[in-house]
Amino acid sequence: MTTNNIRHFIGCTVLLMVLALVLGLAGCSKKAVKASSPGAVAGGSVSSGTSEGAQLRVGDGGVLSEVEKEKAGDVEIRISRDGVGGKVGDTPKRMVEVPLQDTKIGKRGSLNKNIKDVIVVKPIEEGESSALDQHAGLAETEAETETDAKGDTGGHGSAVVEAGVEYVLGPAIVAAVQPEAVAAPAKDTFFVKAGFENIYFDFNRWQIPAPMVERLTAHASWLRAHSESKVRIEGHCDIRGSREYNMVLGERRAQSVKDFLRDLGVNESQLSLISYGKERLTCFEGREECHQGNRRAHLILQ
Amino acid sequence: MECVLLNRVSVTRKTQLVRLLMGGFVCVLAGTFFVSDESVAADLFIETSRSTFDPIPVAVFPFQADDVLQSLGFSAAEVLRSDLQRSRLFRVENIEGVADLKGKNPKPALIQRVSASGVHVSVWGKLERRGNDIFLDAFLYEGEAGRKVLRKVYTGNETVVRAMLHRLSNMIIERYTGQRGVAGTQIAFVAEIDNGKQLHVMGYDGYRPRQLTNNRSLNLFPQWSPGKHFLAFTSYIDGNPDIHVMDLTTGEIRNMVAFQGANITPAWSPDGKQLAFASSFDGDSDIYTIQASGGTKLQQLTFSPASDFSPTWSPSGIEIAFSSDRRGSLQIYVMDADGSNVRRLTFEGRYNTAPAWSPDGRWIAYTCRNKQGSLKICRVTPDGRQSVQVTKSIGNHESASWSPDGQHIVFSGASRGKSDIYSVHYDGSGLVQLTSGPYRASSPSWSLWE
């Protein structure tokens, strides 16, 4: 299982941002900078008077802390990572999206499990150089490629990071990638998602609900594009049904997801499933949000 | 048949006569309904459950135990009192002034005084340590005169002292009621521990739960084998829900059914030779049987495209009841043990599942759902004619399992995020909580006779 090198995801982003920062500082307007955001810091000042102490510290076993950003905006960063035991320069094996939106982090549980190797960096002060600089060249190259390949859809970039090195996503860096024209209201949280979003079901049902179709379609696209990858589909239920019938229901839900993916062209051999009934509840309370959160199919990259 | 045999207790003539008549009347009345052809049974159905039975007053004098039981942490008299009370056939009466006895042999005068007050059965015993063995010397007193009528001696080492006391209780129960006692039987269950679910076992009264598996995985649906040597269960230790069997004498665990898909709800045949279970390896859940000794012989019993699961054998081994949603709602069905002759058993409500056939064949307990949507324990006669809701307290109740004498049902009750094992008389009375640990306990299975 290769779910553990999230450090590489964040690290790539951060590295990229640092790079952008550094390059911005240098007053260069390379394509690399553009890669990190549309119409990005073309020679703009880096120091932005952002709130201090806003650090995204993730996955070192601690709780994700909230990040205060004054000018977050909607910048999409795609991070790639190399596989377990990979080294700098290896081909990224998995992509993770890090949308900077207004979703809340700071929750324990599955979020932490997936990103436990994410790394933390201290913010780069203006003029300061860091150990990250040594990666600059590499990142630049990657970023350029990325930009060329993808075009400008909101700012993409990727970089390969070194395992064990800490990177922090700090406000100074974030500010660096803000398009100057945008004066979006401050959104003060990050959402870090590693892996596939859950598919949620209606009570006692195993058909894919309409609101989940788009999400599952996206999963299918990814799986088709990475046909060597394998995913295990877990089926889960809420606490209210009988233990035995919930094993059956959980399996039906996993099967629904599998059928859907297969119908969209994902290879059968990429998909396996398992039911957990109500044996792996994430919440034990009597509220509907709790029940809905439990009625899920969870996809895990193998 | 709840014919209570009271004729061994020597009481006053008048009381004796009255009791004889009462007993006879009950026998005749109940007998009428059991002798007649059930297919023309009337609407009226007389319940001779233990709640309608007049419990026998009994007194248990403090035992003389010196220091024998200090380390064991329980009092002999308390174990006895608890066993007799739990049977619902006896009412344990307090005796005044016995504390002064300090466990010594009660004098005849005291026994007579107790008897004269209406408590015609009393018990006293002493425990002695002789070498490595413990001797339990028990005395039974009867009648208004408080005559000593029985002496029983049990020996064993320290670890079986409690079992000896249970045997004594069972002997008393059987002597006065003809019913075999279930004191000393065991209940297996699942407890959620450290992100996994592990099998545990405890006494029928909740005594000393101890952990059986320790594999950091999910272990579910335990079922005692008839000989009490094995537990069948579903475990994820091999990465998939597979049927395993644990040998309780060696601790060895064997993977018996590892089909792709969910292999769940194992059930032993009454002769212990077969294991029925549900598996979804061919796309939908169906019921199969294999030889309990292993081997490749696999027999498929259900063939519907719906989900069939949760098999339970009749005590004769001739029939199997199970859950199925083949008609759109979740209901209990019965079939012959070869899969033929399927008939539907439950018709009320849309959610009836997890059947458990009582060892005396009289009832099938199951999980039903009430109008408010919460799960309760219900029971139905094997012909489907009479169904009754057993539990009424708050919470979601499921996973019913019968005591070997068919009198009590053990089940798991969940509310507000916590889950524990409870025991209840089959008529719904006498609810008692058996587990109180920090973990969530579920899926109880009551062993057969001690």
PDB file of N, CA, C and O in Angstrom, chain A residues 82-133:
ATOM      1  N   ASP A  82       6.283  10.568  -5.427  1.00  0.00           N
ATOM      2  CA  ASP A  82       6.816   9.308  -5.917  1.00  0.00           C
ATOM      3  C   ASP A  82       6.424   8.207  -4.942  1.00  0.00           C
ATOM      4  O   ASP A  82       5.915   8.467  -3.870  1.00  0.00           O
ATOM      5  N   GLY A  83       6.649   7.030  -5.364  1.00  0.00           N
ATOM      6  CA  GLY A  83       6.166   5.901  -4.571  1.00  0.00           C
ATOM      7  C   GLY A  83       6.993   5.663  -3.333  1.00  0.00           C
ATOM      8  O   GLY A  83       7.923   6.383  -3.034  1.00  0.00           O
ATOM      9  N   VAL A  84       6.609   4.656  -2.615  1.00  0.00           N
ATOM     10  CA  VAL A  84       7.330   4.319  -1.392  1.00  0.00           C
ATOM     11  C   VAL A  84       8.780   3.994  -1.722  1.00  0.00           C
ATOM     12  O   VAL A  84       9.062   3.241  -2.641  1.00  0.00           O
ATOM     13  N   GLY A  85       9.638   4.599  -1.023  1.00  0.00           N
ATOM     14  CA  GLY A  85      11.048   4.293  -1.237  1.00  0.00           C
ATOM     15  C   GLY A  85      11.612   4.946  -2.478  1.00  0.00           C
ATOM     16  O   GLY A  85      12.708   4.633  -2.910  1.00  0.00           O
ATOM     17  N   GLY A  86      10.853   5.839  -3.031  1.00  0.00           N
ATOM     18  CA  GLY A  86      11.363   6.481  -4.242  1.00  0.00           C
ATOM     19  C   GLY A  86      12.379   7.545  -3.913  1.00  0.00           C
ATOM     20  O   GLY A  86      12.616   7.879  -2.753  1.00  0.00           O
ATOM     21  N   LYS A  87      12.966   8.043  -4.896  1.00  0.00           N
ATOM     22  CA  LYS A  87      13.936   9.088  -4.637  1.00  0.00           C
ATOM     23  C   LYS A  87      13.667  10.276  -5.545  1.00  0.00           C
ATOM     24  O   LYS A  87      12.874  10.200  -6.484  1.00  0.00           O
ATOM     25  N   VAL A  88      14.322  11.330  -5.238  1.00  0.00           N
ATOM     26  CA  VAL A  88      14.136  12.541  -6.019  1.00  0.00           C
ATOM     27  C   VAL A  88      14.405  12.240  -7.480  1.00  0.00           C
ATOM     28  O   VAL A  88      15.394  11.632  -7.840  1.00  0.00           O
ATOM     29  N   GLY A  89      13.451  12.654  -8.291  1.00  0.00           N
ATOM     30  CA  GLY A  89      13.634  12.419  -9.710  1.00  0.00           C
ATOM     31  C   GLY A  89      12.815  11.257 -10.212  1.00  0.00           C
ATOM     32  O   GLY A  89      12.581  11.123 -11.403  1.00  0.00           O
ATOM     33  N   ASP A  90      12.291  10.453  -9.336  1.00  0.00           N
ATOM     34  CA  ASP A  90      11.453   9.335  -9.762  1.00  0.00           C
ATOM     35  C   ASP A  90      10.163   9.841 -10.379  1.00  0.00           C
ATOM     36  O   ASP A  90       9.688  10.927 -10.057  1.00  0.00           O
ATOM     37  N   THR A  91       9.610   9.030 -11.215  1.00  0.00           N
ATOM     38  CA  THR A  91       8.335   9.404 -11.824  1.00  0.00           C
ATOM     39  C   THR A  91       7.227   9.390 -10.781  1.00  0.00           C
ATOM     40  O   THR A  91       7.101   8.432 -10.029  1.00  0.00           O
ATOM     41  N   PRO A  92       6.461  10.425 -10.722  1.00  0.00           N
ATOM     42  CA  PRO A  92       5.368  10.440  -9.750  1.00  0.00           C
ATOM     43  C   PRO A  92       4.393   9.304 -10.039  1.00  0.00           C
ATOM     44  O   PRO A  92       4.066   9.063 -11.182  1.00  0.00           O
ATOM     45  N   LYS A  93       3.940   8.655  -9.008  1.00  0.00           N
ATOM     46  CA  LYS A  93       3.039   7.533  -9.202  1.00  0.00           C
ATOM     47  C   LYS A  93       1.607   7.862  -8.835  1.00  0.00           C
ATOM     48  O   LYS A  93       0.709   7.102  -9.089  1.00  0.00           O
ATOM     49  N   ARG A  94       1.428   8.922  -8.211  1.00  0.00           N
ATOM     50  CA  ARG A  94       0.055   9.199  -7.780  1.00  0.00           C
ATOM     51  C   ARG A  94      -0.152  10.685  -7.644  1.00  0.00           C
ATOM     52  O   ARG A  94       0.722  11.407  -7.221  1.00  0.00           O
ATOM     53  N   MET A  95      -1.304  11.101  -7.993  1.00  0.00           N
ATOM     54  CA  MET A  95      -1.586  12.522  -7.934  1.00  0.00           C
ATOM     55  C   MET A  95      -2.591  12.799  -6.833  1.00  0.00           C
ATOM     56  O   MET A  95      -3.502  12.052  -6.610  1.00  0.00           O
ATOM     57  N   VAL A  96      -2.438  13.858  -6.190  1.00  0.00           N
ATOM     58  CA  VAL A  96      -3.381  14.245  -5.154  1.00  0.00           C
ATOM     59  C   VAL A  96      -3.770  15.693  -5.356  1.00  0.00           C
ATOM     60  O   VAL A  96      -2.930  16.525  -5.644  1.00  0.00           O
ATOM     61  N   GLU A  97      -5.031  15.915  -5.194  1.00  0.00           N
ATOM     62  CA  GLU A  97      -5.504  17.293  -5.364  1.00  0.00           C
ATOM     63  C   GLU A  97      -5.494  18.024  -4.040  1.00  0.00           C
ATOM     64  O   GLU A  97      -5.890  17.489  -3.015  1.00  0.00           O
ATOM     65  N   VAL A  98      -5.070  19.202  -4.068  1.00  0.00           N
ATOM     66  CA  VAL A  98      -5.121  20.008  -2.850  1.00  0.00           C
ATOM     67  C   VAL A  98      -5.838  21.306  -3.162  1.00  0.00           C
ATOM     68  O   VAL A  98      -5.204  22.333  -3.370  1.00  0.00           O
ATOM     69  N   PRO A  99      -7.121  21.215  -3.207  1.00  0.00           N
ATOM     70  CA  PRO A  99      -7.860  22.453  -3.480  1.00  0.00           C
ATOM     71  C   PRO A  99      -7.846  23.364  -2.261  1.00  0.00           C
ATOM     72  O   PRO A  99      -8.072  22.907  -1.148  1.00  0.00           O
ATOM     73  N   LEU A 100      -7.556  24.596  -2.488  1.00  0.00           N
ATOM     74  CA  LEU A 100      -7.554  25.528  -1.372  1.00  0.00           C
ATOM     75  C   LEU A 100      -8.927  26.130  -1.266  1.00  0.00           C
ATOM     76  O   LEU A 100      -9.179  27.194  -1.792  1.00  0.00           O
ATOM     77  N   GLN A 101      -9.780  25.423  -0.610  1.00  0.00           N
ATOM     78  CA  GLN A 101     -11.158  25.898  -0.495  1.00  0.00           C
ATOM     79  C   GLN A 101     -11.507  26.080   0.968  1.00  0.00           C
ATOM     80  O   GLN A 101     -10.672  26.000   1.842  1.00  0.00           O
ATOM     81  N   ASP A 102     -12.768  26.258   1.165  1.00  0.00           N
ATOM     82  CA  ASP A 102     -13.159  26.605   2.530  1.00  0.00           C
ATOM     83  C   ASP A 102     -13.583  25.393   3.332  1.00  0.00           C
ATOM     84  O   ASP A 102     -14.501  25.448   4.120  1.00  0.00           O
ATOM     85  N   THR A 103     -12.948  24.322   3.089  1.00  0.00           N
ATOM     86  CA  THR A 103     -13.290  23.162   3.922  1.00  0.00           C
ATOM     87  C   THR A 103     -12.365  23.097   5.121  1.00  0.00           C
ATOM     88  O   THR A 103     -11.247  23.583   5.096  1.00  0.00           O
ATOM     89  N   LYS A 104     -12.855  22.472   6.126  1.00  0.00           N
ATOM     90  CA  LYS A 104     -12.206  22.582   7.425  1.00  0.00           C
ATOM     91  C   LYS A 104     -11.251  21.426   7.680  1.00  0.00           C
ATOM     92  O   LYS A 104     -11.556  20.281   7.454  1.00  0.00           O
ATOM     93  N   ILE A 105     -10.120  21.748   8.132  1.00  0.00           N
ATOM     94  CA  ILE A 105      -9.253  20.683   8.606  1.00  0.00           C
ATOM     95  C   ILE A 105      -9.148  20.810  10.120  1.00  0.00           C
ATOM     96  O   ILE A 105      -9.656  21.734  10.704  1.00  0.00           O
ATOM     97  N   GLY A 106      -8.442  19.961  10.698  1.00  0.00           N
ATOM     98  CA  GLY A 106      -8.385  19.966  12.144  1.00  0.00           C
ATOM     99  C   GLY A 106      -9.101  18.764  12.696  1.00  0.00           C
ATOM    100  O   GLY A 106      -9.202  18.560  13.889  1.00  0.00           O
ATOM    101  N   LYS A 107      -9.598  17.920  11.825  1.00  0.00           N
ATOM    102  CA  LYS A 107     -10.284  16.720  12.297  1.00  0.00           C
ATOM    103  C   LYS A 107      -9.288  15.579  12.388  1.00  0.00           C
ATOM    104  O   LYS A 107      -8.429  15.427  11.541  1.00  0.00           O
ATOM    105  N   ARG A 108      -9.506  14.764  13.370  1.00  0.00           N
ATOM    106  CA  ARG A 108      -8.652  13.593  13.465  1.00  0.00           C
ATOM    107  C   ARG A 108      -9.224  12.476  12.617  1.00  0.00           C
ATOM    108  O   ARG A 108     -10.165  12.655  11.908  1.00  0.00           O
ATOM    109  N   GLY A 109      -8.674  11.365  12.730  1.00  0.00           N
ATOM    110  CA  GLY A 109      -9.274  10.191  12.093  1.00  0.00           C
ATOM    111  C   GLY A 109      -8.708   9.942  10.725  1.00  0.00           C
ATOM    112  O   GLY A 109      -7.507   9.985  10.516  1.00  0.00           O
ATOM    113  N   SER A 110      -9.568   9.706   9.794  1.00  0.00           N
ATOM    114  CA  SER A 110      -9.097   9.191   8.516  1.00  0.00           C
ATOM    115  C   SER A 110      -8.240  10.202   7.783  1.00  0.00           C
ATOM    116  O   SER A 110      -7.371   9.843   7.023  1.00  0.00           O
ATOM    117  N   LEU A 111      -8.464  11.442   8.001  1.00  0.00           N
ATOM    118  CA  LEU A 111      -7.623  12.426   7.333  1.00  0.00           C
ATOM    119  C   LEU A 111      -6.165  12.202   7.730  1.00  0.00           C
ATOM    120  O   LEU A 111      -5.276  12.166   6.907  1.00  0.00           O
ATOM    121  N   ASN A 112      -5.964  12.072   8.997  1.00  0.00           N
ATOM    122  CA  ASN A 112      -4.592  11.904   9.460  1.00  0.00           C
ATOM    123  C   ASN A 112      -3.977  10.615   8.975  1.00  0.00           C
ATOM    124  O   ASN A 112      -2.822  10.541   8.645  1.00  0.00           O
ATOM    125  N   LYS A 113      -4.833   9.610   8.918  1.00  0.00           N
ATOM    126  CA  LYS A 113      -4.295   8.318   8.502  1.00  0.00           C
ATOM    127  C   LYS A 113      -3.711   8.392   7.108  1.00  0.00           C
ATOM    128  O   LYS A 113      -2.721   7.781   6.799  1.00  0.00           O
ATOM    129  N   ASN A 114      -4.390   9.135   6.262  1.00  0.00           N
ATOM    130  CA  ASN A 114      -3.956   9.147   4.872  1.00  0.00           C
ATOM    131  C   ASN A 114      -2.760  10.038   4.640  1.00  0.00           C
ATOM    132  O   ASN A 114      -2.096   9.918   3.640  1.00  0.00           O
ATOM    133  N   ILE A 115      -2.576  10.994   5.467  1.00  0.00           N
ATOM    134  CA  ILE A 115      -1.521  11.953   5.158  1.00  0.00           C
ATOM    135  C   ILE A 115      -0.512  12.029   6.274  1.00  0.00           C
ATOM    136  O   ILE A 115      -0.025  13.088   6.615  1.00  0.00           O
ATOM    137  N   LYS A 116      -0.179  10.911   6.797  1.00  0.00           N
ATOM    138  CA  LYS A 116       0.619  10.995   7.995  1.00  0.00           C
ATOM    139  C   LYS A 116       2.068  11.328   7.727  1.00  0.00           C
ATOM    140  O   LYS A 116       2.842  11.552   8.623  1.00  0.00           O
ATOM    141  N   ASP A 117       2.454  11.335   6.503  1.00  0.00           N
ATOM    142  CA  ASP A 117       3.832  11.709   6.240  1.00  0.00           C
ATOM    143  C   ASP A 117       3.995  13.110   5.690  1.00  0.00           C
ATOM    144  O   ASP A 117       5.029  13.471   5.170  1.00  0.00           O
ATOM    145  N   VAL A 118       2.948  13.847   5.804  1.00  0.00           N
ATOM    146  CA  VAL A 118       3.089  15.199   5.263  1.00  0.00           C
ATOM    147  C   VAL A 118       4.054  15.980   6.125  1.00  0.00           C
ATOM    148  O   VAL A 118       4.213  15.752   7.301  1.00  0.00           O
ATOM    149  N   ILE A 119       4.660  16.887   5.536  1.00  0.00           N
ATOM    150  CA  ILE A 119       5.804  17.516   6.146  1.00  0.00           C
ATOM    151  C   ILE A 119       5.558  18.981   6.402  1.00  0.00           C
ATOM    152  O   ILE A 119       4.695  19.598   5.834  1.00  0.00           O
ATOM    153  N   VAL A 120       6.323  19.456   7.212  1.00  0.00           N
ATOM    154  CA  VAL A 120       6.114  20.825   7.678  1.00  0.00           C
ATOM    155  C   VAL A 120       7.369  21.650   7.436  1.00  0.00           C
ATOM    156  O   VAL A 120       8.478  21.219   7.665  1.00  0.00           O
ATOM    157  N   VAL A 121       7.143  22.804   6.943  1.00  0.00           N
ATOM    158  CA  VAL A 121       8.310  23.666   6.682  1.00  0.00           C
ATOM    159  C   VAL A 121       8.109  24.970   7.401  1.00  0.00           C
ATOM    160  O   VAL A 121       6.998  25.371   7.642  1.00  0.00           O
ATOM    161  N   LYS A 122       9.165  25.617   7.658  1.00  0.00           N
ATOM    162  CA  LYS A 122       8.953  26.948   8.190  1.00  0.00           C
ATOM    163  C   LYS A 122       8.837  27.937   7.053  1.00  0.00           C
ATOM    164  O   LYS A 122       9.363  27.734   5.970  1.00  0.00           O
ATOM    165  N   PRO A 123       8.108  28.965   7.307  1.00  0.00           N
ATOM    166  CA  PRO A 123       7.870  29.926   6.212  1.00  0.00           C
ATOM    167  C   PRO A 123       9.185  30.536   5.762  1.00  0.00           C
ATOM    168  O   PRO A 123      10.102  30.715   6.554  1.00  0.00           O
ATOM    169  N   ILE A 124       9.210  30.769   4.529  1.00  0.00           N
ATOM    170  CA  ILE A 124      10.428  31.362   3.983  1.00  0.00           C
ATOM    171  C   ILE A 124      10.310  32.867   4.049  1.00  0.00           C
ATOM    172  O   ILE A 124       9.364  33.440   3.529  1.00  0.00           O
ATOM    173  N   GLU A 125      11.228  33.463   4.693  1.00  0.00           N
ATOM    174  CA  GLU A 125      11.197  34.921   4.778  1.00  0.00           C
ATOM    175  C   GLU A 125      11.777  35.519   3.506  1.00  0.00           C
ATOM    176  O   GLU A 125      12.521  34.879   2.774  1.00  0.00           O
ATOM    177  N   GLU A 126      11.402  36.700   3.317  1.00  0.00           N
ATOM    178  CA  GLU A 126      11.913  37.381   2.127  1.00  0.00           C
ATOM    179  C   GLU A 126      13.423  37.405   2.175  1.00  0.00           C
ATOM    180  O   GLU A 126      14.040  37.760   3.173  1.00  0.00           O
ATOM    181  N   GLY A 127      13.982  37.024   1.096  1.00  0.00           N
ATOM    182  CA  GLY A 127      15.433  37.069   1.035  1.00  0.00           C
ATOM    183  C   GLY A 127      16.092  35.830   1.597  1.00  0.00           C
ATOM    184  O   GLY A 127      17.270  35.580   1.380  1.00  0.00           O
ATOM    185  N   GLU A 128      15.383  35.087   2.290  1.00  0.00           N
ATOM    186  CA  GLU A 128      15.981  33.898   2.907  1.00  0.00           C
ATOM    187  C   GLU A 128      16.062  32.771   1.894  1.00  0.00           C
ATOM    188  O   GLU A 128      15.177  32.591   1.072  1.00  0.00           O
ATOM    189  N   SER A 129      17.095  32.081   1.955  1.00  0.00           N
ATOM    190  CA  SER A 129      17.178  30.911   1.081  1.00  0.00           C
ATOM    191  C   SER A 129      17.112  29.676   1.959  1.00  0.00           C
ATOM    192  O   SER A 129      17.424  29.715   3.146  1.00  0.00           O
ATOM    193  N   SER A 130      16.727  28.643   1.388  1.00  0.00           N
ATOM    194  CA  SER A 130      16.572  27.453   2.205  1.00  0.00           C
ATOM    195  C   SER A 130      17.119  26.247   1.489  1.00  0.00           C
ATOM    196  O   SER A 130      17.510  26.305   0.335  1.00  0.00           O
ATOM    197  N   ALA A 131      17.052  25.186   2.210  1.00  0.00           N
ATOM    198  CA  ALA A 131      17.540  23.944   1.630  1.00  0.00           C
ATOM    199  C   ALA A 131      16.709  23.537   0.431  1.00  0.00           C
ATOM    200  O   ALA A 131      17.098  22.704  -0.361  1.00  0.00           O
ATOM    201  N   LEU A 132      15.576  24.134   0.347  1.00  0.00           N
ATOM    202  CA  LEU A 132      14.696  23.783  -0.766  1.00  0.00           C
ATOM    203  C   LEU A 132      15.215  24.315  -2.091  1.00  0.00           C
ATOM    204  O   LEU A 132      14.851  23.840  -3.140  1.00  0.00           O
ATOM    205  N   ASP A 133      16.025  25.303  -1.973  1.00  0.00           N
ATOM    206  CA  ASP A 133      16.484  25.912  -3.208  1.00  0.00           C
ATOM    207  C   ASP A 133      17.151  24.916  -4.123  1.00  0.00           C
ATOM    208  O   ASP A 133      17.111  25.027  -5.331  1.00  0.00           O
TER     209      ASP A 133
END
